[in-house]
PDB file of C-alpha atoms in Angstrom:
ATOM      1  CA  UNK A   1      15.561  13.959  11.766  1.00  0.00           C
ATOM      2  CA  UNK A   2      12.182  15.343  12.587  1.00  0.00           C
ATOM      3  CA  UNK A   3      10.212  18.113  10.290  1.00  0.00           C
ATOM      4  CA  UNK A   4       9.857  20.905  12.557  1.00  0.00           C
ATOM      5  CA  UNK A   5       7.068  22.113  10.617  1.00  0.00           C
ATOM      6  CA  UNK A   6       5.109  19.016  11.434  1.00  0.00           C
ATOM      7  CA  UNK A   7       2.999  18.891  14.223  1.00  0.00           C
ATOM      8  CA  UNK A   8       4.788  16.949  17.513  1.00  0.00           C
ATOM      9  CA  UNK A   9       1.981  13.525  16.094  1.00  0.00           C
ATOM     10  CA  UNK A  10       2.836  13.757  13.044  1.00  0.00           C
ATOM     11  CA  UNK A  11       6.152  13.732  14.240  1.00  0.00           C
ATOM     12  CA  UNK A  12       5.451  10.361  16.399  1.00  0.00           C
ATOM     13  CA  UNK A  13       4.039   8.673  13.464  1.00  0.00           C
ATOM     14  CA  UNK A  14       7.071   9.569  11.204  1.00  0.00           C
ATOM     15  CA  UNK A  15       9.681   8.192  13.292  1.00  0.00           C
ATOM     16  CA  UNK A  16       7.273   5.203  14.039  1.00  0.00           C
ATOM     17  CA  UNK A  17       7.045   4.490  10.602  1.00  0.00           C
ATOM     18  CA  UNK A  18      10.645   4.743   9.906  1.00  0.00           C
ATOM     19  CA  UNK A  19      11.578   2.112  13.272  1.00  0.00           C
ATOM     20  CA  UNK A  20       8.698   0.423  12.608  1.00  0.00           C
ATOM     21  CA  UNK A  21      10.030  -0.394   8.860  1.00  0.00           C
ATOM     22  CA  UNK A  22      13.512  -0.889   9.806  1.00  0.00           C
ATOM     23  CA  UNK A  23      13.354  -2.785  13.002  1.00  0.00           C
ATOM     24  CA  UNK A  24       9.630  -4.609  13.162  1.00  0.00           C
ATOM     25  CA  UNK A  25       6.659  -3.647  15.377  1.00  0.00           C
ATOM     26  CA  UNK A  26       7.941  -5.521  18.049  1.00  0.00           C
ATOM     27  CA  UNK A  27      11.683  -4.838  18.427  1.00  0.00           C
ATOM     28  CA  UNK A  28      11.056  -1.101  18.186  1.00  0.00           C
ATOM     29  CA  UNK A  29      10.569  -0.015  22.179  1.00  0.00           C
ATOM     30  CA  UNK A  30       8.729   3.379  23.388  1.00  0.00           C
ATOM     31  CA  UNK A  31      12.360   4.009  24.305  1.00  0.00           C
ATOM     32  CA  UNK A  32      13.597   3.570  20.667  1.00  0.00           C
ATOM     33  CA  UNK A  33      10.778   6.097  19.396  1.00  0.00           C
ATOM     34  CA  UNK A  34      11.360   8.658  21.969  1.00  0.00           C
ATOM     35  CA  UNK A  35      15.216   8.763  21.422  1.00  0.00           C
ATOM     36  CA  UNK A  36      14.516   9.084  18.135  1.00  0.00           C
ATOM     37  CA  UNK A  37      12.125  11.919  18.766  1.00  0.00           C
ATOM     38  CA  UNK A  38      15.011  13.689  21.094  1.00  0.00           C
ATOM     39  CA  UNK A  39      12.200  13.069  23.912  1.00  0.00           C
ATOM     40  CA  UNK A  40      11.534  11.621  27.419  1.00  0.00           C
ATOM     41  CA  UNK A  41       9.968   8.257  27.354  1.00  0.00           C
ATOM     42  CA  UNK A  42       7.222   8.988  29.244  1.00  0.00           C
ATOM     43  CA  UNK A  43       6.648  12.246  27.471  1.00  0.00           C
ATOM     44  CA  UNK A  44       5.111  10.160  24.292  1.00  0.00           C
ATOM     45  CA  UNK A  45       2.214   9.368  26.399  1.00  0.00           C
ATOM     46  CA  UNK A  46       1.371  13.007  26.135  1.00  0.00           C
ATOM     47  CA  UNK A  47       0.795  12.397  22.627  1.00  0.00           C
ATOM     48  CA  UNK A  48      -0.393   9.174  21.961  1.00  0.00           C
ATOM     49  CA  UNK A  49      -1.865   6.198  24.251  1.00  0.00           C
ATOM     50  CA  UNK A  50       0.166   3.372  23.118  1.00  0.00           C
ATOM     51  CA  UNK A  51       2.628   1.492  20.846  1.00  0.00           C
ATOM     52  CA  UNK A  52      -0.488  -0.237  19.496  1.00  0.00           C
ATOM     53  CA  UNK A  53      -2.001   3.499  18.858  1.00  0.00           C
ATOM     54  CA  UNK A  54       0.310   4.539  16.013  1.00  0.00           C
ATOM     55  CA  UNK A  55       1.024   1.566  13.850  1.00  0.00           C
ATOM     56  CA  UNK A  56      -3.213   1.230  13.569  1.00  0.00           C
ATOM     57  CA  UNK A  57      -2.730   5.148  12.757  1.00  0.00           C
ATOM     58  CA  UNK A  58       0.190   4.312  10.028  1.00  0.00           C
ATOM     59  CA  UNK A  59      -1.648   1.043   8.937  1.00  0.00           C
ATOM     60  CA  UNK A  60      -4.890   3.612   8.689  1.00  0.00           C
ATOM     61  CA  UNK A  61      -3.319   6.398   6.918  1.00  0.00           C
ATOM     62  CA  UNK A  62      -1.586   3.704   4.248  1.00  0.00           C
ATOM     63  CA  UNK A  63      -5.009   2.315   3.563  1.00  0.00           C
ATOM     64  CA  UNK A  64      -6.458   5.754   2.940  1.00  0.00           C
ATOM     65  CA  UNK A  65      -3.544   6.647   0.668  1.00  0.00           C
ATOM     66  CA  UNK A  66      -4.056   3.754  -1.597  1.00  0.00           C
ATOM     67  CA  UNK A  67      -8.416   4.596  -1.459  1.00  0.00           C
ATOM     68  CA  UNK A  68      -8.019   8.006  -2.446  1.00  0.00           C
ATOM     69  CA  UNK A  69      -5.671   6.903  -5.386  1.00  0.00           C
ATOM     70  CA  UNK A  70      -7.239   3.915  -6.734  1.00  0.00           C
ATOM     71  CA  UNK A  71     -10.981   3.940  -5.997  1.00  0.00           C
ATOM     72  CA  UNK A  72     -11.681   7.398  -8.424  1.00  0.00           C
ATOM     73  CA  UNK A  73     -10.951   4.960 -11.214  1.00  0.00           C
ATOM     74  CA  UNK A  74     -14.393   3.022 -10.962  1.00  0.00           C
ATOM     75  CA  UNK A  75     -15.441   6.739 -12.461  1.00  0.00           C
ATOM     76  CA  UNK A  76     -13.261   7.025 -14.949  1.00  0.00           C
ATOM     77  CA  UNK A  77     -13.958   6.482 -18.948  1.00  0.00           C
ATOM     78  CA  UNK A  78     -11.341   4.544 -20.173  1.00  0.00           C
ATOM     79  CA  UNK A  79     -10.759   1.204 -21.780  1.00  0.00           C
ATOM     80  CA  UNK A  80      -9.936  -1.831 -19.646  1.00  0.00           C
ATOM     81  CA  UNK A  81      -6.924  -2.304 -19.845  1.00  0.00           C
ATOM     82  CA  UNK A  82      -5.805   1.637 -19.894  1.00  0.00           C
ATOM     83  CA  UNK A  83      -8.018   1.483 -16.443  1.00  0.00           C
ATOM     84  CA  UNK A  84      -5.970  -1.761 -15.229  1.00  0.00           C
ATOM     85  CA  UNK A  85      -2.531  -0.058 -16.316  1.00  0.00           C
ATOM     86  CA  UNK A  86      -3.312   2.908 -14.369  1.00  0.00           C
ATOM     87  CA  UNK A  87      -4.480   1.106 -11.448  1.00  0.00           C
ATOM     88  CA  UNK A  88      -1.304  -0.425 -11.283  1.00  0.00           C
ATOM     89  CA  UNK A  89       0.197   2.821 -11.817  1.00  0.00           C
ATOM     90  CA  UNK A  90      -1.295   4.527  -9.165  1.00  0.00           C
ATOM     91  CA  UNK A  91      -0.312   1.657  -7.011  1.00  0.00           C
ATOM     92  CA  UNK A  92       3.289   1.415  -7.187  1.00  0.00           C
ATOM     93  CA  UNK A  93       3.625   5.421  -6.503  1.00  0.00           C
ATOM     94  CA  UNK A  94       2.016   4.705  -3.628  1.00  0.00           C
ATOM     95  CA  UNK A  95       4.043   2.486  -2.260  1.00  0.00           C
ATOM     96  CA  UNK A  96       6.703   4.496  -3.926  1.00  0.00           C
ATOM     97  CA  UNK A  97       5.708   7.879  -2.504  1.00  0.00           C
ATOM     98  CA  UNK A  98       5.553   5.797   0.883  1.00  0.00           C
ATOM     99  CA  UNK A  99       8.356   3.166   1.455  1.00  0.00           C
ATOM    100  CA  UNK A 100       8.179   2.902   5.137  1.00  0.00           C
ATOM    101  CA  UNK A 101       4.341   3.296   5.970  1.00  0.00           C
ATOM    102  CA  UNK A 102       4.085   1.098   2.929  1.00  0.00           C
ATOM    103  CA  UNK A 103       6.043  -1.489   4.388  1.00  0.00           C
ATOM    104  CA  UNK A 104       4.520  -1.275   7.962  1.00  0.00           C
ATOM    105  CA  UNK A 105       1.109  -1.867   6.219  1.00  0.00           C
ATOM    106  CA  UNK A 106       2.102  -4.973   4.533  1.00  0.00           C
ATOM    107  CA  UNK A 107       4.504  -6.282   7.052  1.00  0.00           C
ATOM    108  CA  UNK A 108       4.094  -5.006  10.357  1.00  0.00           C
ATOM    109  CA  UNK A 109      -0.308  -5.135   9.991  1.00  0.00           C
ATOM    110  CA  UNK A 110      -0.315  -8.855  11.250  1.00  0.00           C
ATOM    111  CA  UNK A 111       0.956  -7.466  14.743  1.00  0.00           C
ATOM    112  CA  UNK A 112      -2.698  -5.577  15.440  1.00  0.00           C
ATOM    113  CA  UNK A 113      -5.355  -6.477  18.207  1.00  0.00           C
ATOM    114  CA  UNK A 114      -8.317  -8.746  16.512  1.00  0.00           C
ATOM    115  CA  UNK A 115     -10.430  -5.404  15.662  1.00  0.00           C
ATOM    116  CA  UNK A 116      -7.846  -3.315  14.220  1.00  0.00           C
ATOM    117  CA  UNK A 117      -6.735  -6.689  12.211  1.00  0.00           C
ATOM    118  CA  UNK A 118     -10.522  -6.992  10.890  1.00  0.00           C
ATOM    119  CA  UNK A 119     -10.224  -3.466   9.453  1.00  0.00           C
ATOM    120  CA  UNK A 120      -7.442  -4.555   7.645  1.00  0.00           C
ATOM    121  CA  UNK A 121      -8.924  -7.454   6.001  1.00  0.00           C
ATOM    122  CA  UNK A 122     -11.699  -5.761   5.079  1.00  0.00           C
ATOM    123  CA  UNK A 123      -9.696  -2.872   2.944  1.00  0.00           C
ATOM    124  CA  UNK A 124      -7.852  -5.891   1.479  1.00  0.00           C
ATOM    125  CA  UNK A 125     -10.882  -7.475   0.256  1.00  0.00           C
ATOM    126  CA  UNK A 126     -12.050  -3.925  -0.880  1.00  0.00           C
ATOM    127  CA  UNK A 127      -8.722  -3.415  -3.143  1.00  0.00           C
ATOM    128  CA  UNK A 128      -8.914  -7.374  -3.848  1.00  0.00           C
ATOM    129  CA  UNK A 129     -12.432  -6.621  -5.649  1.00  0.00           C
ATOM    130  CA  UNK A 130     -11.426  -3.614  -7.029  1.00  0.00           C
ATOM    131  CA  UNK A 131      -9.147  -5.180  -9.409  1.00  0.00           C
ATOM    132  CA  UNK A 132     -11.268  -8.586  -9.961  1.00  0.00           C
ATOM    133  CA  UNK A 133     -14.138  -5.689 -11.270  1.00  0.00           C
ATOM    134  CA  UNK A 134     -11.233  -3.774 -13.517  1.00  0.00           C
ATOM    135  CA  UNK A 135     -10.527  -7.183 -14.791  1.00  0.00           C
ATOM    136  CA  UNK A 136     -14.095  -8.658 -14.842  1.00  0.00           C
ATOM    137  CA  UNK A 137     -15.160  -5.751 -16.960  1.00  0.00           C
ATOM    138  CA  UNK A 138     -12.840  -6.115 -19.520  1.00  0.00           C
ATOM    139  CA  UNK A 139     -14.096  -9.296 -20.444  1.00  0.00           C
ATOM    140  CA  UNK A 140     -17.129  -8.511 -21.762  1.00  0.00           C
ATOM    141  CA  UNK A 141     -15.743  -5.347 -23.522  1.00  0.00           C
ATOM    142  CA  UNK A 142     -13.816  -7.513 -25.579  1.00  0.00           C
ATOM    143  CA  UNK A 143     -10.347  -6.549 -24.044  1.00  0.00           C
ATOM    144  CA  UNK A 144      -9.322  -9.670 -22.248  1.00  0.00           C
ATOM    145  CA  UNK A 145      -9.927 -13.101 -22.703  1.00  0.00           C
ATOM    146  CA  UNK A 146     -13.405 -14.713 -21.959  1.00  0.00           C
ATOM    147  CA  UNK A 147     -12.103 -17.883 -19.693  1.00  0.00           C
ATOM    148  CA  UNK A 148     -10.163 -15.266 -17.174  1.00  0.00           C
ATOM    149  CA  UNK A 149     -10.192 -16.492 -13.977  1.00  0.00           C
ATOM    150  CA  UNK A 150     -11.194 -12.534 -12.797  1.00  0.00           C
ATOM    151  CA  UNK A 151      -9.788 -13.909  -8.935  1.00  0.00           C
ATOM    152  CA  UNK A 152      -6.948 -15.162  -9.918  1.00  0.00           C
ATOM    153  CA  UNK A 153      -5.965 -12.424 -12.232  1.00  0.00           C
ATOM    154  CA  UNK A 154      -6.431  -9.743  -9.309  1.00  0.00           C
ATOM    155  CA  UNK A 155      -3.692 -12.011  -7.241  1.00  0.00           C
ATOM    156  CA  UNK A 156      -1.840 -11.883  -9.671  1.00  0.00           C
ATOM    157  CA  UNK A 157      -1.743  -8.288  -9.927  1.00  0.00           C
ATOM    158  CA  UNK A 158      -1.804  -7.832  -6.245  1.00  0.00           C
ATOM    159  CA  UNK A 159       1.594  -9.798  -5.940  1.00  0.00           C
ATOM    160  CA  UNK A 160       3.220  -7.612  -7.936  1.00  0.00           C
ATOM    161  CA  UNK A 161       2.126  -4.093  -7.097  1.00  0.00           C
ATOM    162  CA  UNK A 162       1.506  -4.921  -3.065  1.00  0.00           C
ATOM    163  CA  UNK A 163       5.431  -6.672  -3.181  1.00  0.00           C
ATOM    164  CA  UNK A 164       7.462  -3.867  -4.482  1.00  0.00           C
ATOM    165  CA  UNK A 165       7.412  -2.725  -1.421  1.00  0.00           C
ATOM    166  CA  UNK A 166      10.267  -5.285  -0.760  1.00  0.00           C
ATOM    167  CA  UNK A 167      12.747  -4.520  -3.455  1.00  0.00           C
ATOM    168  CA  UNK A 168      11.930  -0.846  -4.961  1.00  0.00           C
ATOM    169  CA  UNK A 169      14.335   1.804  -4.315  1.00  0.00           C
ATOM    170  CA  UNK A 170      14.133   5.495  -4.943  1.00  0.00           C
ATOM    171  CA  UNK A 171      16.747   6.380  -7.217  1.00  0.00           C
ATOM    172  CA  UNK A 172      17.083   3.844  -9.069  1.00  0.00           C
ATOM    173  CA  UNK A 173      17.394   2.986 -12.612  1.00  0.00           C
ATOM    174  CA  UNK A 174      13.169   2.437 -12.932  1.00  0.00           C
ATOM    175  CA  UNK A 175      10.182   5.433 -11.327  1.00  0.00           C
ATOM    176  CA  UNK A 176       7.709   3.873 -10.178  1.00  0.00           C
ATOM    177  CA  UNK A 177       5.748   4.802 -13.663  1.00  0.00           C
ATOM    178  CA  UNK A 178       7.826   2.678 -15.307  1.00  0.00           C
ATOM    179  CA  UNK A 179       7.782  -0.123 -12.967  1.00  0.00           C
ATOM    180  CA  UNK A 180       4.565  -0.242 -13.253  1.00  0.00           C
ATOM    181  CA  UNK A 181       4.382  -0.304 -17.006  1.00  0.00           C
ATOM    182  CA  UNK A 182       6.576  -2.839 -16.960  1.00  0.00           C
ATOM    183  CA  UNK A 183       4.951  -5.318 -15.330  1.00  0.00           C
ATOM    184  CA  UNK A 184       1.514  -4.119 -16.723  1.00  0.00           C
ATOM    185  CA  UNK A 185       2.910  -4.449 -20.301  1.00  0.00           C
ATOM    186  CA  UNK A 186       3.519  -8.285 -19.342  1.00  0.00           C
ATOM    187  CA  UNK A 187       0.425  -9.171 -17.541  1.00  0.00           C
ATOM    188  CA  UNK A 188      -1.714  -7.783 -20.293  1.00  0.00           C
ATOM    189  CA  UNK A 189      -0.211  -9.516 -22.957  1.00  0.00           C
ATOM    190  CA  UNK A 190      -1.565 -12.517 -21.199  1.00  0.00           C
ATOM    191  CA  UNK A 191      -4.846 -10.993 -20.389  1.00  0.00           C
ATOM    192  CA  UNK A 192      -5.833 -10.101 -24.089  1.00  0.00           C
ATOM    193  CA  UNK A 193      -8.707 -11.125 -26.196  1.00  0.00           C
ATOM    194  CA  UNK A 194      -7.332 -12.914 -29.551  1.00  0.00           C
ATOM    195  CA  UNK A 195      -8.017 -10.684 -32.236  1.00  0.00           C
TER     196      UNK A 195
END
């Protein structure tokens, strides 16, 4: 059901995101959008210019959610691996806060024209060397251990906060908080310095 407080867009890229997530990019039809939307086919067109048009606006928006949360940690005074837990953090709610854009952006992004596909890339290498830096600094602060592979290490992170996307449910017996603790408080065991 559409928010009628939303504007009619906002609308479009609701309902795109929920088909979208549910059915794929490519077995979701203009058709299957506007019945969801209670509308006309051709009355989408009014609104937006193309399939094409909204899942580079959801893939776009999902991007910008994870910037906005993540990247004001570079800023931030804390200790490495507080820093790397809240990254991870931050992360999960996210995807969390955002099941069905979330899975669009990590599923559905391979479906985009070669331009819209390099954007992508580009904000995954951005996020991929955002965590090899949270890592990479803590080895010099003493936090984590000196033969890191700092790559590696950020893959390894990545697979677990980009994938919950795949299994996380609302409701259920773990937030997102504690998800991420979880798997924070097992990666950083194997991260730390020896004392």
């Amino acid at each position: 059901m559409t928010d009628p407080l939303k504007s009619r867009r906002e609308q479009i890229l609701d309902s795109a995101s929920v088909l979208f997530s549910e059915r794929g990019y490519h077995a979701t039809s203009m058709r299957d959008l506007a019945g969801e939307l209670g509308m006309q086919g051709g009355s989408l067109y009014a609104h937006i210019s193309g399939k094409e048009e909204l899942l580079v606006e959801i893939v776009n928006r999902a991007s910008r959610q994870f910037d906005e949360a993540l990247f004001p940690l570079r800023d931030m005074n804390l200790p490495p691996e507080e820093k790397l837990r809240e990254a991870m953090r931050r992360h999960v709610q996210v995807v969390a806060d955002n099941m069905e854009s979330a899975t669009v952006f990590f599923h559905e992004w391979k479906h985009l024209s070669p331009a819209a596909y390099g954007h992508v890339t580009g904000w995954r290498d951005s996020i991929d060397a955002f965590y090899r830096e949270l890592i990479a600094q803590g080895v010099p602060a003493g936090a984590f251990r000196p033969e890191l592979d700092a790559k590696m290490t950020a893959y390894l992170v990545l697979s677990a906060v980009n994938w919950a996307y795949t299994w996380y449910r609302p409701g259920g017996s773990l937030g997102p908080r504690e998800v991420a603790d979880t798997f924070a408080d097992m990666l950083l065991r194997g991260l730390r310095a020896e004392a």
